mmCIF file of C-alpha atoms in Angstrom:
data_model
loop_
_atom_site.group_PDB
_atom_site.id
_atom_site.type_symbol
_atom_site.label_atom_id
_atom_site.label_comp_id
_atom_site.label_asym_id
_atom_site.label_seq_id
_atom_site.Cartn_x
_atom_site.Cartn_y
_atom_site.Cartn_z
ATOM 1 C CA MET L 25 -0.023 0.049 -0.069
ATOM 2 C CA SER L 26 1.435 3.454 -0.963
ATOM 3 C CA ARG L 27 2.101 6.123 1.720
ATOM 4 C CA PHE L 28 -0.264 8.660 -0.314
ATOM 5 C CA LYS L 29 -3.454 9.249 0.959
ATOM 6 C CA ASN L 30 -6.755 11.636 -0.698
ATOM 7 C CA PRO L 31 -7.228 14.447 0.841
ATOM 8 C CA PHE L 32 -10.529 14.196 2.138
ATOM 9 C CA GLY L 33 -10.588 10.363 2.714
ATOM 10 C CA GLU L 34 -12.751 10.097 -0.480
ATOM 11 C CA ARG L 35 -12.097 7.288 -3.374
ATOM 12 C CA ILE L 36 -12.109 7.977 -7.006
ATOM 13 C CA LEU L 37 -14.353 6.084 -9.495
ATOM 14 C CA CYS L 38 -13.421 5.503 -13.143
ATOM 15 C CA VAL L 39 -16.258 4.676 -15.325
ATOM 16 C CA GLY L 40 -15.746 2.995 -18.668
ATOM 17 C CA HIS L 41 -14.429 -0.057 -20.616
ATOM 18 C CA VAL L 42 -12.669 -2.959 -19.616
ATOM 19 C CA CYS L 43 -11.398 -5.687 -21.866
ATOM 20 C CA ILE L 44 -8.655 -8.244 -22.589
ATOM 21 C CA ASP L 45 -5.595 -7.018 -24.516
ATOM 22 C CA ILE L 46 -3.348 -9.694 -26.124
ATOM 23 C CA ILE L 47 -0.051 -8.274 -26.725
ATOM 24 C CA ALA L 48 2.376 -9.243 -28.964
ATOM 25 C CA GLN L 49 5.722 -7.282 -28.932
ATOM 26 C CA CYS L 50 7.856 -7.855 -31.847
ATOM 27 C CA SER L 51 11.638 -6.489 -33.004
ATOM 28 C CA SER L 52 9.718 -4.488 -35.542
ATOM 29 C CA TYR L 53 6.100 -4.162 -37.080
ATOM 30 C CA PRO L 54 5.389 -6.824 -39.201
ATOM 31 C CA GLU L 55 5.053 -6.828 -42.894
ATOM 32 C CA GLU L 56 1.773 -7.928 -44.451
ATOM 33 C CA ASP L 57 1.620 -11.855 -44.346
ATOM 34 C CA ASP L 58 4.702 -12.361 -42.539
ATOM 35 C CA LYS L 59 5.013 -15.200 -40.042
ATOM 36 C CA VAL L 60 6.773 -13.877 -36.670
ATOM 37 C CA GLY L 61 7.931 -16.425 -34.186
ATOM 38 C CA THR L 62 10.357 -16.368 -31.054
ATOM 39 C CA ASN L 63 13.193 -17.330 -33.087
ATOM 40 C CA THR L 64 12.492 -15.887 -36.630
ATOM 41 C CA LYS L 65 14.692 -13.431 -38.096
ATOM 42 C CA PRO L 66 15.028 -10.460 -38.864
ATOM 43 C CA ASN L 67 11.675 -10.171 -37.191
ATOM 44 C CA ARG L 68 10.887 -12.047 -34.105
ATOM 45 C CA CYS L 69 8.362 -11.963 -31.320
ATOM 46 C CA ILE L 70 9.881 -10.720 -27.922
ATOM 47 C CA ASP L 71 7.306 -11.010 -25.642
ATOM 48 C CA GLN L 72 3.564 -12.315 -25.604
ATOM 49 C CA ARG L 73 1.264 -12.004 -22.801
ATOM 50 C CA TRP L 74 -2.419 -11.279 -21.799
ATOM 51 C CA GLN L 75 -3.207 -8.184 -19.689
ATOM 52 C CA ARG L 76 -6.281 -6.470 -18.590
ATOM 53 C CA GLY L 77 -7.269 -3.168 -20.617
ATOM 54 C CA GLY L 78 -9.381 -0.464 -21.444
ATOM 55 C CA ASN L 79 -9.129 3.056 -20.550
ATOM 56 C CA ALA L 80 -10.970 3.429 -17.461
ATOM 57 C CA ALA L 81 -9.487 -0.055 -16.380
ATOM 58 C CA ASN L 82 -5.920 1.234 -16.844
ATOM 59 C CA ASN L 83 -6.694 4.299 -15.024
ATOM 60 C CA CYS L 84 -7.749 2.353 -12.064
ATOM 61 C CA THR L 85 -4.703 0.416 -12.393
ATOM 62 C CA VAL L 86 -2.131 3.184 -11.900
ATOM 63 C CA LEU L 87 -4.688 4.906 -9.224
ATOM 64 C CA GLY L 88 -4.323 1.650 -7.240
ATOM 65 C CA MET L 89 -0.761 1.635 -7.300
ATOM 66 C CA LEU L 90 -0.809 5.133 -6.111
ATOM 67 C CA GLY L 91 -2.654 4.004 -2.953
ATOM 68 C CA ALA L 92 -5.774 5.585 -4.169
ATOM 69 C CA ARG L 93 -8.166 2.859 -3.582
ATOM 70 C CA PRO L 94 -9.871 3.347 -6.728
ATOM 71 C CA ALA L 95 -13.046 1.729 -8.055
ATOM 72 C CA PHE L 96 -14.191 0.593 -11.461
ATOM 73 C CA CYS L 97 -17.737 1.133 -13.127
ATOM 74 C CA GLY L 98 -18.348 -0.916 -16.050
ATOM 75 C CA THR L 99 -19.682 -4.133 -17.619
ATOM 76 C CA VAL L 100 -18.046 -7.528 -17.788
ATOM 77 C CA ALA L 101 -19.154 -10.573 -19.844
ATOM 78 C CA ALA L 102 -19.827 -13.644 -17.848
ATOM 79 C CA SER L 103 -17.507 -15.504 -20.071
ATOM 80 C CA HIS L 104 -14.331 -17.582 -18.899
ATOM 81 C CA GLU L 105 -12.270 -14.266 -18.924
ATOM 82 C CA LYS L 106 -14.367 -13.018 -16.213
ATOM 83 C CA GLY L 107 -12.062 -14.424 -13.600
ATOM 84 C CA PHE L 108 -9.133 -13.333 -14.833
ATOM 85 C CA ILE L 109 -10.560 -9.786 -15.239
ATOM 86 C CA LEU L 110 -11.935 -9.449 -11.577
ATOM 87 C CA GLU L 111 -8.703 -11.233 -10.124
ATOM 88 C CA ASP L 112 -6.412 -8.806 -11.691
ATOM 89 C CA PHE L 113 -8.693 -5.798 -10.628
ATOM 90 C CA ALA L 114 -8.257 -7.234 -6.921
ATOM 91 C CA LYS L 115 -4.438 -7.384 -7.488
ATOM 92 C CA TYR L 116 -4.318 -3.723 -7.759
ATOM 93 C CA GLY L 117 -6.663 -2.849 -4.881
ATOM 94 C CA ILE L 118 -9.490 -1.817 -7.100
ATOM 95 C CA SER L 119 -13.013 -2.413 -6.118
ATOM 96 C CA THR L 120 -15.672 -3.934 -8.334
ATOM 97 C CA ASP L 121 -18.723 -3.465 -6.500
ATOM 98 C CA ASN L 122 -20.005 -1.251 -9.299
ATOM 99 C CA VAL L 123 -19.403 -3.692 -12.065
ATOM 100 C CA VAL L 124 -22.331 -5.081 -13.974
ATOM 101 C CA ILE L 125 -21.953 -8.811 -14.957
ATOM 102 C CA HIS L 126 -23.874 -9.337 -18.419
ATOM 103 C CA GLU L 127 -24.590 -13.052 -19.399
ATOM 104 C CA ASN L 128 -24.565 -14.580 -22.553
ATOM 105 C CA CYS L 129 -22.069 -12.116 -23.803
ATOM 106 C CA ASP L 130 -18.466 -12.201 -25.308
ATOM 107 C CA CYS L 131 -15.420 -10.404 -23.508
ATOM 108 C CA PRO L 132 -14.368 -7.712 -25.600
ATOM 109 C CA VAL L 133 -10.732 -8.271 -26.842
ATOM 110 C CA SER L 134 -7.985 -6.212 -28.237
ATOM 111 C CA CYS L 135 -5.069 -7.614 -30.011
ATOM 112 C CA VAL L 136 -2.161 -5.328 -29.766
ATOM 113 C CA ILE L 137 1.389 -5.131 -31.513
ATOM 114 C CA LEU L 138 4.067 -3.655 -30.121
ATOM 115 C CA SER L 139 7.134 -2.418 -31.972
ATOM 116 C CA ALA L 140 10.171 -2.411 -30.333
ATOM 117 C CA ALA L 141 11.956 -0.730 -33.200
ATOM 118 C CA SER L 142 9.634 2.470 -33.225
ATOM 119 C CA GLY L 143 7.807 2.118 -30.130
ATOM 120 C CA SER L 144 4.362 2.044 -31.777
ATOM 121 C CA ARG L 145 1.330 0.180 -30.591
ATOM 122 C CA THR L 146 -1.217 -1.091 -33.130
ATOM 123 C CA ILE L 147 -4.357 -1.903 -31.604
ATOM 124 C CA ILE L 148 -7.208 -4.294 -33.313
ATOM 125 C CA HIS L 149 -10.348 -4.075 -31.009
ATOM 126 C CA SER L 150 -13.567 -6.375 -31.028
ATOM 127 C CA ASN L 151 -16.506 -6.040 -28.998
ATOM 128 C CA LYS L 152 -19.222 -8.372 -30.359
ATOM 129 C CA ASN L 153 -21.990 -8.034 -28.188
ATOM 130 C CA LEU L 154 -21.015 -6.733 -24.564
ATOM 131 C CA PRO L 155 -23.380 -3.685 -23.764
ATOM 132 C CA GLU L 156 -21.883 -0.319 -22.182
ATOM 133 C CA ILE L 157 -22.560 0.812 -18.771
ATOM 134 C CA SER L 158 -26.024 2.417 -18.670
ATOM 135 C CA ALA L 159 -26.932 5.801 -16.853
ATOM 136 C CA ASP L 160 -29.710 3.432 -14.832
ATOM 137 C CA ASP L 161 -26.861 1.251 -13.764
ATOM 138 C CA PHE L 162 -24.757 3.993 -12.761
ATOM 139 C CA ALA L 163 -27.735 5.670 -10.714
ATOM 140 C CA LYS L 164 -27.396 2.698 -8.208
ATOM 141 C CA VAL L 165 -23.777 3.923 -7.496
ATOM 142 C CA ASP L 166 -23.687 5.119 -3.829
ATOM 143 C CA LEU L 167 -21.654 8.515 -4.696
ATOM 144 C CA SER L 168 -21.285 9.485 -1.156
ATOM 145 C CA ASP L 169 -18.201 7.087 -1.294
ATOM 146 C CA PHE L 170 -16.154 8.953 -3.660
ATOM 147 C CA GLY L 171 -14.802 12.541 -4.038
ATOM 148 C CA TRP L 172 -13.994 12.241 -7.903
ATOM 149 C CA VAL L 173 -15.590 10.412 -10.748
ATOM 150 C CA HIS L 174 -13.628 9.961 -14.045
ATOM 151 C CA PHE L 175 -15.671 9.169 -17.167
ATOM 152 C CA GLU L 176 -14.129 7.662 -20.004
ATOM 153 C CA GLY L 177 -15.097 9.364 -23.446
ATOM 154 C CA ARG L 178 -17.367 6.972 -25.157
ATOM 155 C CA ASN L 179 -21.127 5.681 -24.923
ATOM 156 C CA VAL L 180 -21.765 9.624 -24.915
ATOM 157 C CA SER L 181 -25.704 9.747 -24.417
ATOM 158 C CA ASN L 182 -25.390 7.835 -21.196
ATOM 159 C CA VAL L 183 -22.403 9.413 -20.011
ATOM 160 C CA CYS L 184 -24.242 12.978 -20.472
ATOM 161 C CA ASN L 185 -26.878 11.494 -18.301
ATOM 162 C CA MET L 186 -24.353 10.266 -15.611
ATOM 163 C CA ILE L 187 -22.781 13.581 -15.343
ATOM 164 C CA ARG L 188 -25.948 15.134 -14.995
ATOM 165 C CA HIS L 189 -26.701 12.526 -12.057
ATOM 166 C CA VAL L 190 -23.641 13.348 -10.223
ATOM 167 C CA ARG L 191 -24.297 17.122 -10.663
ATOM 168 C CA ALA L 192 -27.885 16.345 -9.169
ATOM 169 C CA PHE L 193 -26.275 14.691 -6.482
ATOM 170 C CA ASN L 194 -23.732 17.490 -5.759
ATOM 171 C CA GLN L 195 -26.804 19.818 -5.214
ATOM 172 C CA LYS L 196 -28.599 17.786 -3.091
ATOM 173 C CA HIS L 197 -25.668 17.267 -0.924
ATOM 174 C CA PRO L 198 -24.519 21.233 -0.199
ATOM 175 C CA GLU L 199 -23.077 19.809 3.233
ATOM 176 C CA ARG L 200 -20.405 18.086 2.007
ATOM 177 C CA LYS L 201 -17.481 18.816 -0.474
ATOM 178 C CA PRO L 202 -18.781 18.419 -4.030
ATOM 179 C CA VAL L 203 -17.749 15.315 -6.181
ATOM 180 C CA THR L 204 -15.381 16.559 -8.913
ATOM 181 C CA ILE L 205 -16.286 15.292 -12.515
ATOM 182 C CA SER L 206 -13.603 14.459 -15.339
ATOM 183 C CA VAL L 207 -13.924 13.351 -18.861
ATOM 184 C CA GLU L 208 -11.308 12.086 -21.255
ATOM 185 C CA ILE L 209 -12.004 13.020 -25.004
ATOM 186 C CA GLU L 210 -9.416 10.599 -27.056
ATOM 187 C CA LYS L 211 -10.814 8.861 -30.139
ATOM 188 C CA ALA L 212 -11.459 10.702 -33.702
ATOM 189 C CA LYS L 213 -15.204 10.720 -33.222
ATOM 190 C CA PRO L 214 -17.311 13.661 -33.586
ATOM 191 C CA GLU L 215 -19.890 12.629 -31.280
ATOM 192 C CA LEU L 216 -17.168 13.269 -28.135
ATOM 193 C CA GLU L 217 -17.822 17.079 -28.715
ATOM 194 C CA ALA L 218 -21.029 16.835 -26.612
ATOM 195 C CA LEU L 219 -18.756 15.835 -23.378
ATOM 196 C CA ILE L 220 -16.754 19.270 -23.900
ATOM 197 C CA PRO L 221 -19.075 21.262 -21.591
ATOM 198 C CA LEU L 222 -19.864 19.031 -19.191
ATOM 199 C CA PRO L 223 -17.012 17.960 -16.553
ATOM 200 C CA ASP L 224 -15.016 20.330 -14.479
ATOM 201 C CA VAL L 225 -11.608 18.813 -15.516
ATOM 202 C CA LEU L 226 -11.405 17.740 -19.107
ATOM 203 C CA PHE L 227 -8.648 15.705 -20.693
ATOM 204 C CA VAL L 228 -8.189 15.986 -24.539
ATOM 205 C CA ALA L 229 -5.959 13.735 -26.342
ATOM 206 C CA LYS L 230 -3.388 14.391 -29.061
ATOM 207 C CA ASP L 231 -5.535 12.111 -31.362
ATOM 208 C CA TYR L 232 -8.882 13.907 -30.759
ATOM 209 C CA ALA L 233 -6.906 17.189 -31.060
ATOM 210 C CA LYS L 234 -5.389 16.185 -34.339
ATOM 211 C CA PHE L 235 -8.891 15.008 -35.696
ATOM 212 C CA LYS L 236 -10.146 18.604 -35.011
ATOM 213 C CA GLY L 237 -7.503 20.084 -36.908
ATOM 214 C CA TYR L 238 -5.605 21.837 -33.846
ATOM 215 C CA SER L 239 -1.663 21.653 -34.552
ATOM 216 C CA ASN L 240 -0.290 21.541 -30.956
ATOM 217 C CA MET L 241 -1.320 21.654 -27.519
ATOM 218 C CA ASP L 242 -1.684 25.060 -26.638
ATOM 219 C CA GLU L 243 -3.860 25.600 -29.681
ATOM 220 C CA THR L 244 -6.066 22.744 -28.415
ATOM 221 C CA ILE L 245 -6.399 24.106 -24.718
ATOM 222 C CA VAL L 246 -7.053 27.770 -26.167
ATOM 223 C CA THR L 247 -9.940 26.530 -28.556
ATOM 224 C CA VAL L 248 -11.652 23.694 -26.243
ATOM 225 C CA GLN L 249 -11.399 26.173 -23.070
ATOM 226 C CA SER L 250 -13.736 28.466 -25.008
ATOM 227 C CA LEU L 251 -16.432 25.543 -25.296
ATOM 228 C CA ALA L 252 -15.755 23.840 -21.940
ATOM 229 C CA PHE L 253 -17.850 24.344 -18.648
ATOM 230 C CA PRO L 254 -17.108 27.763 -17.324
ATOM 231 C CA GLY L 255 -14.174 27.538 -15.080
ATOM 232 C CA ALA L 256 -13.347 24.084 -16.145
ATOM 233 C CA VAL L 257 -9.499 22.846 -15.978
ATOM 234 C CA VAL L 258 -8.344 21.790 -19.649
ATOM 235 C CA ILE L 259 -5.446 19.396 -19.783
ATOM 236 C CA CYS L 260 -3.772 18.417 -23.090
ATOM 237 C CA PRO L 261 -1.134 15.558 -23.122
ATOM 238 C CA TRP L 262 1.015 15.687 -26.565
ATOM 239 C CA GLY L 263 3.252 12.709 -25.852
ATOM 240 C CA GLU L 264 6.996 13.658 -26.381
ATOM 241 C CA ALA L 265 6.156 17.733 -26.389
ATOM 242 C CA GLY L 266 4.737 17.036 -22.678
ATOM 243 C CA ALA L 267 1.671 18.416 -21.465
ATOM 244 C CA SER L 268 -0.308 21.959 -21.349
ATOM 245 C CA ALA L 269 -3.279 22.642 -19.058
ATOM 246 C CA SER L 270 -5.424 25.950 -18.421
ATOM 247 C CA SER L 271 -6.710 26.637 -14.816
ATOM 248 C CA THR L 272 -9.931 27.881 -13.873
ATOM 249 C CA LYS L 273 -8.624 31.316 -14.274
ATOM 250 C CA GLY L 274 -7.578 30.831 -17.874
ATOM 251 C CA THR L 275 -3.607 30.637 -17.157
ATOM 252 C CA VAL L 276 -1.833 28.233 -19.554
ATOM 253 C CA VAL L 277 0.757 26.116 -17.702
ATOM 254 C CA ARG L 278 3.000 23.501 -19.006
ATOM 255 C CA SER L 279 5.366 20.648 -18.159
ATOM 256 C CA PRO L 280 7.901 18.842 -20.479
ATOM 257 C CA ALA L 281 7.752 15.114 -21.057
ATOM 258 C CA TYR L 282 10.286 12.649 -19.091
ATOM 259 C CA PRO L 283 10.998 10.153 -21.527
ATOM 260 C CA PRO L 284 12.910 6.946 -20.437
ATOM 261 C CA SER L 285 16.336 5.872 -21.709
ATOM 262 C CA LYS L 286 14.778 3.553 -23.866
ATOM 263 C CA VAL L 287 11.107 3.262 -25.199
ATOM 264 C CA ILE L 288 10.020 -0.353 -24.022
ATOM 265 C CA ASP L 289 5.933 -0.216 -24.249
ATOM 266 C CA THR L 290 4.040 2.759 -24.975
ATOM 267 C CA LEU L 291 0.540 0.867 -24.399
ATOM 268 C CA GLY L 292 -1.541 2.583 -21.642
ATOM 269 C CA ALA L 293 0.973 5.432 -21.356
ATOM 270 C CA GLY L 294 -2.095 8.276 -21.963
ATOM 271 C CA ASP L 295 -4.191 6.357 -19.226
ATOM 272 C CA THR L 296 -1.112 6.537 -16.964
ATOM 273 C CA PHE L 297 -0.887 10.315 -17.676
ATOM 274 C CA ASN L 298 -4.656 10.945 -16.987
ATOM 275 C CA ALA L 299 -4.579 8.727 -13.747
ATOM 276 C CA ALA L 300 -1.444 10.158 -12.046
ATOM 277 C CA THR L 301 -2.636 13.892 -13.086
ATOM 278 C CA ILE L 302 -6.204 13.025 -11.501
ATOM 279 C CA PHE L 303 -4.394 11.798 -8.386
ATOM 280 C CA ALA L 304 -2.155 14.810 -8.042
ATOM 281 C CA LEU L 305 -5.216 17.145 -8.426
ATOM 282 C CA HIS L 306 -7.347 15.397 -6.080
ATOM 283 C CA LYS L 307 -4.130 15.253 -3.568
ATOM 284 C CA GLY L 308 -4.129 19.113 -3.508
ATOM 285 C CA CYS L 309 -1.265 19.515 -5.712
ATOM 286 C CA SER L 310 -1.479 22.757 -8.186
ATOM 287 C CA LEU L 311 -2.076 22.276 -11.772
ATOM 288 C CA VAL L 312 1.275 22.444 -13.186
ATOM 289 C CA ASP L 313 2.799 20.130 -10.365
ATOM 290 C CA SER L 314 0.016 17.770 -11.117
ATOM 291 C CA ILE L 315 0.597 17.641 -15.137
ATOM 292 C CA SER L 316 4.256 17.363 -14.323
ATOM 293 C CA PHE L 317 3.732 14.289 -12.177
ATOM 294 C CA GLY L 318 1.480 13.081 -14.597
ATOM 295 C CA CYS L 319 4.209 13.400 -17.322
ATOM 296 C CA LYS L 320 6.853 11.769 -15.131
ATOM 297 C CA ILE L 321 4.707 8.793 -14.494
ATOM 298 C CA ALA L 322 3.602 8.271 -17.829
ATOM 299 C CA GLY L 323 7.180 8.743 -18.696
ATOM 300 C CA ALA L 324 8.405 5.770 -16.512
ATOM 301 C CA LYS L 325 5.456 3.666 -17.851
ATOM 302 C CA VAL L 326 6.883 3.859 -21.534
ATOM 303 C CA GLY L 327 10.102 2.761 -20.303
ATOM 304 C CA VAL L 328 8.855 -0.646 -18.590
ATOM 305 C CA ARG L 329 6.922 -3.593 -20.124
ATOM 306 C CA GLY L 330 3.394 -3.858 -18.875
ATOM 307 C CA TRP L 331 2.268 -2.868 -15.163
ATOM 308 C CA GLU L 332 3.902 -4.479 -12.684
ATOM 309 C CA PRO L 333 7.309 -2.851 -13.113
ATOM 310 C CA LEU L 334 5.844 0.459 -12.700
ATOM 311 C CA ARG L 335 4.639 -0.120 -8.831
ATOM 312 C CA GLU L 336 8.286 0.670 -7.358
ATOM 313 C CA VAL L 337 8.767 3.943 -9.382
ATOM 314 C CA VAL L 338 4.994 5.230 -8.624
ATOM 315 C CA GLN L 339 5.496 4.829 -5.114
ATOM 316 C CA ASN L 340 8.794 6.553 -5.086
ATOM 317 C CA THR L 341 7.763 9.422 -7.120
ATOM 318 C CA VAL L 342 6.073 12.070 -4.864
ATOM 319 C CA PRO L 343 3.743 14.683 -6.019
ATOM 320 C CA LEU L 344 4.410 17.996 -4.481
ATOM 321 C CA VAL L 345 1.508 19.536 -2.381
ATOM 322 C CA SER L 346 1.303 23.036 -3.000
ATOM 323 C CA SER L 347 -1.388 25.763 -2.089
ATOM 324 C CA ALA L 348 -3.334 26.116 -5.480
ATOM 325 C CA ASP L 349 -6.286 28.290 -5.836
ATOM 326 C CA GLU L 350 -7.186 26.476 -9.063
ATOM 327 C CA THR L 351 -7.134 23.159 -7.380
ATOM 328 C CA ALA L 352 -9.319 24.553 -4.608
ATOM 329 C CA ASP L 353 -11.635 25.451 -7.058
ATOM 330 C CA ILE L 354 -12.021 22.279 -8.863
ATOM 331 C CA LEU L 355 -12.912 20.629 -5.604
ATOM 332 C CA HIS L 356 -15.662 22.915 -4.151
ATOM 333 C CA ARG L 357 -17.707 23.385 -7.494
ATOM 334 C CA THR L 358 -21.106 22.222 -7.693
#
């Protein structure tokens, strides 16, 4: 268990997707119709593994390693993979009390090819028939257990209703600190724009920004800030360029990237940044310290294979707590 504690003893809930990642790491990306094996030349398979995946599930993994006692809210198929998924959640101290099990469904699967030569990761995803978490499912969550709810940007109509439910909860309970709402918009999908005006903290991924025609993270921040919830914090990670963010006062802050000496595994780096940044903000760090912490942990993730080697790095990288007006504003909004 990490020595870190949440500022109010409140947990973080991540809402979204979980799947199985079947990962093959190769010397380089295979040519079409190639056969790549353990001993083939010049390209060979360096490693192959199963891993629990999905953005919100990955967020929980990093938060669990940080000691945040996270919880996952999403759907899981009652297939043979269910045991693996639930056991792996438990391994990282992640509550699955708010998981909805669906009978007669297949587990979503991503086949992932990692290239050791370029550091790229190619993902082929399939979800045959597992439903997304519904707003009705989410309404059963006891929000009094949580100080922060993070939504993966998918399942847009339901997520919009879930956010309204959290807002209503905050208004109904003025005696307690409001639950902070964050959303990640990542994929190149036009419907995700509907989520921009809703959260207190908005993560805008490079893929979405480029889809919208933005050329850099500062342009993304300025443009999206004008569309966001009044006073919202907008955060944009940009890979090797680091990350930018705008505070509730409109001030833009930046952090450089912290790349490892060698890129080994980029899968989940963006999810790592988001989770570490949320953890630091929830802990009471300033906005600039929070995105810097996110960049440091994401950089460390890129330099190791999978999740488990990240545990020691995470627990020895302490986000600095500073008195930050913008952080106080986030945590006290309704």
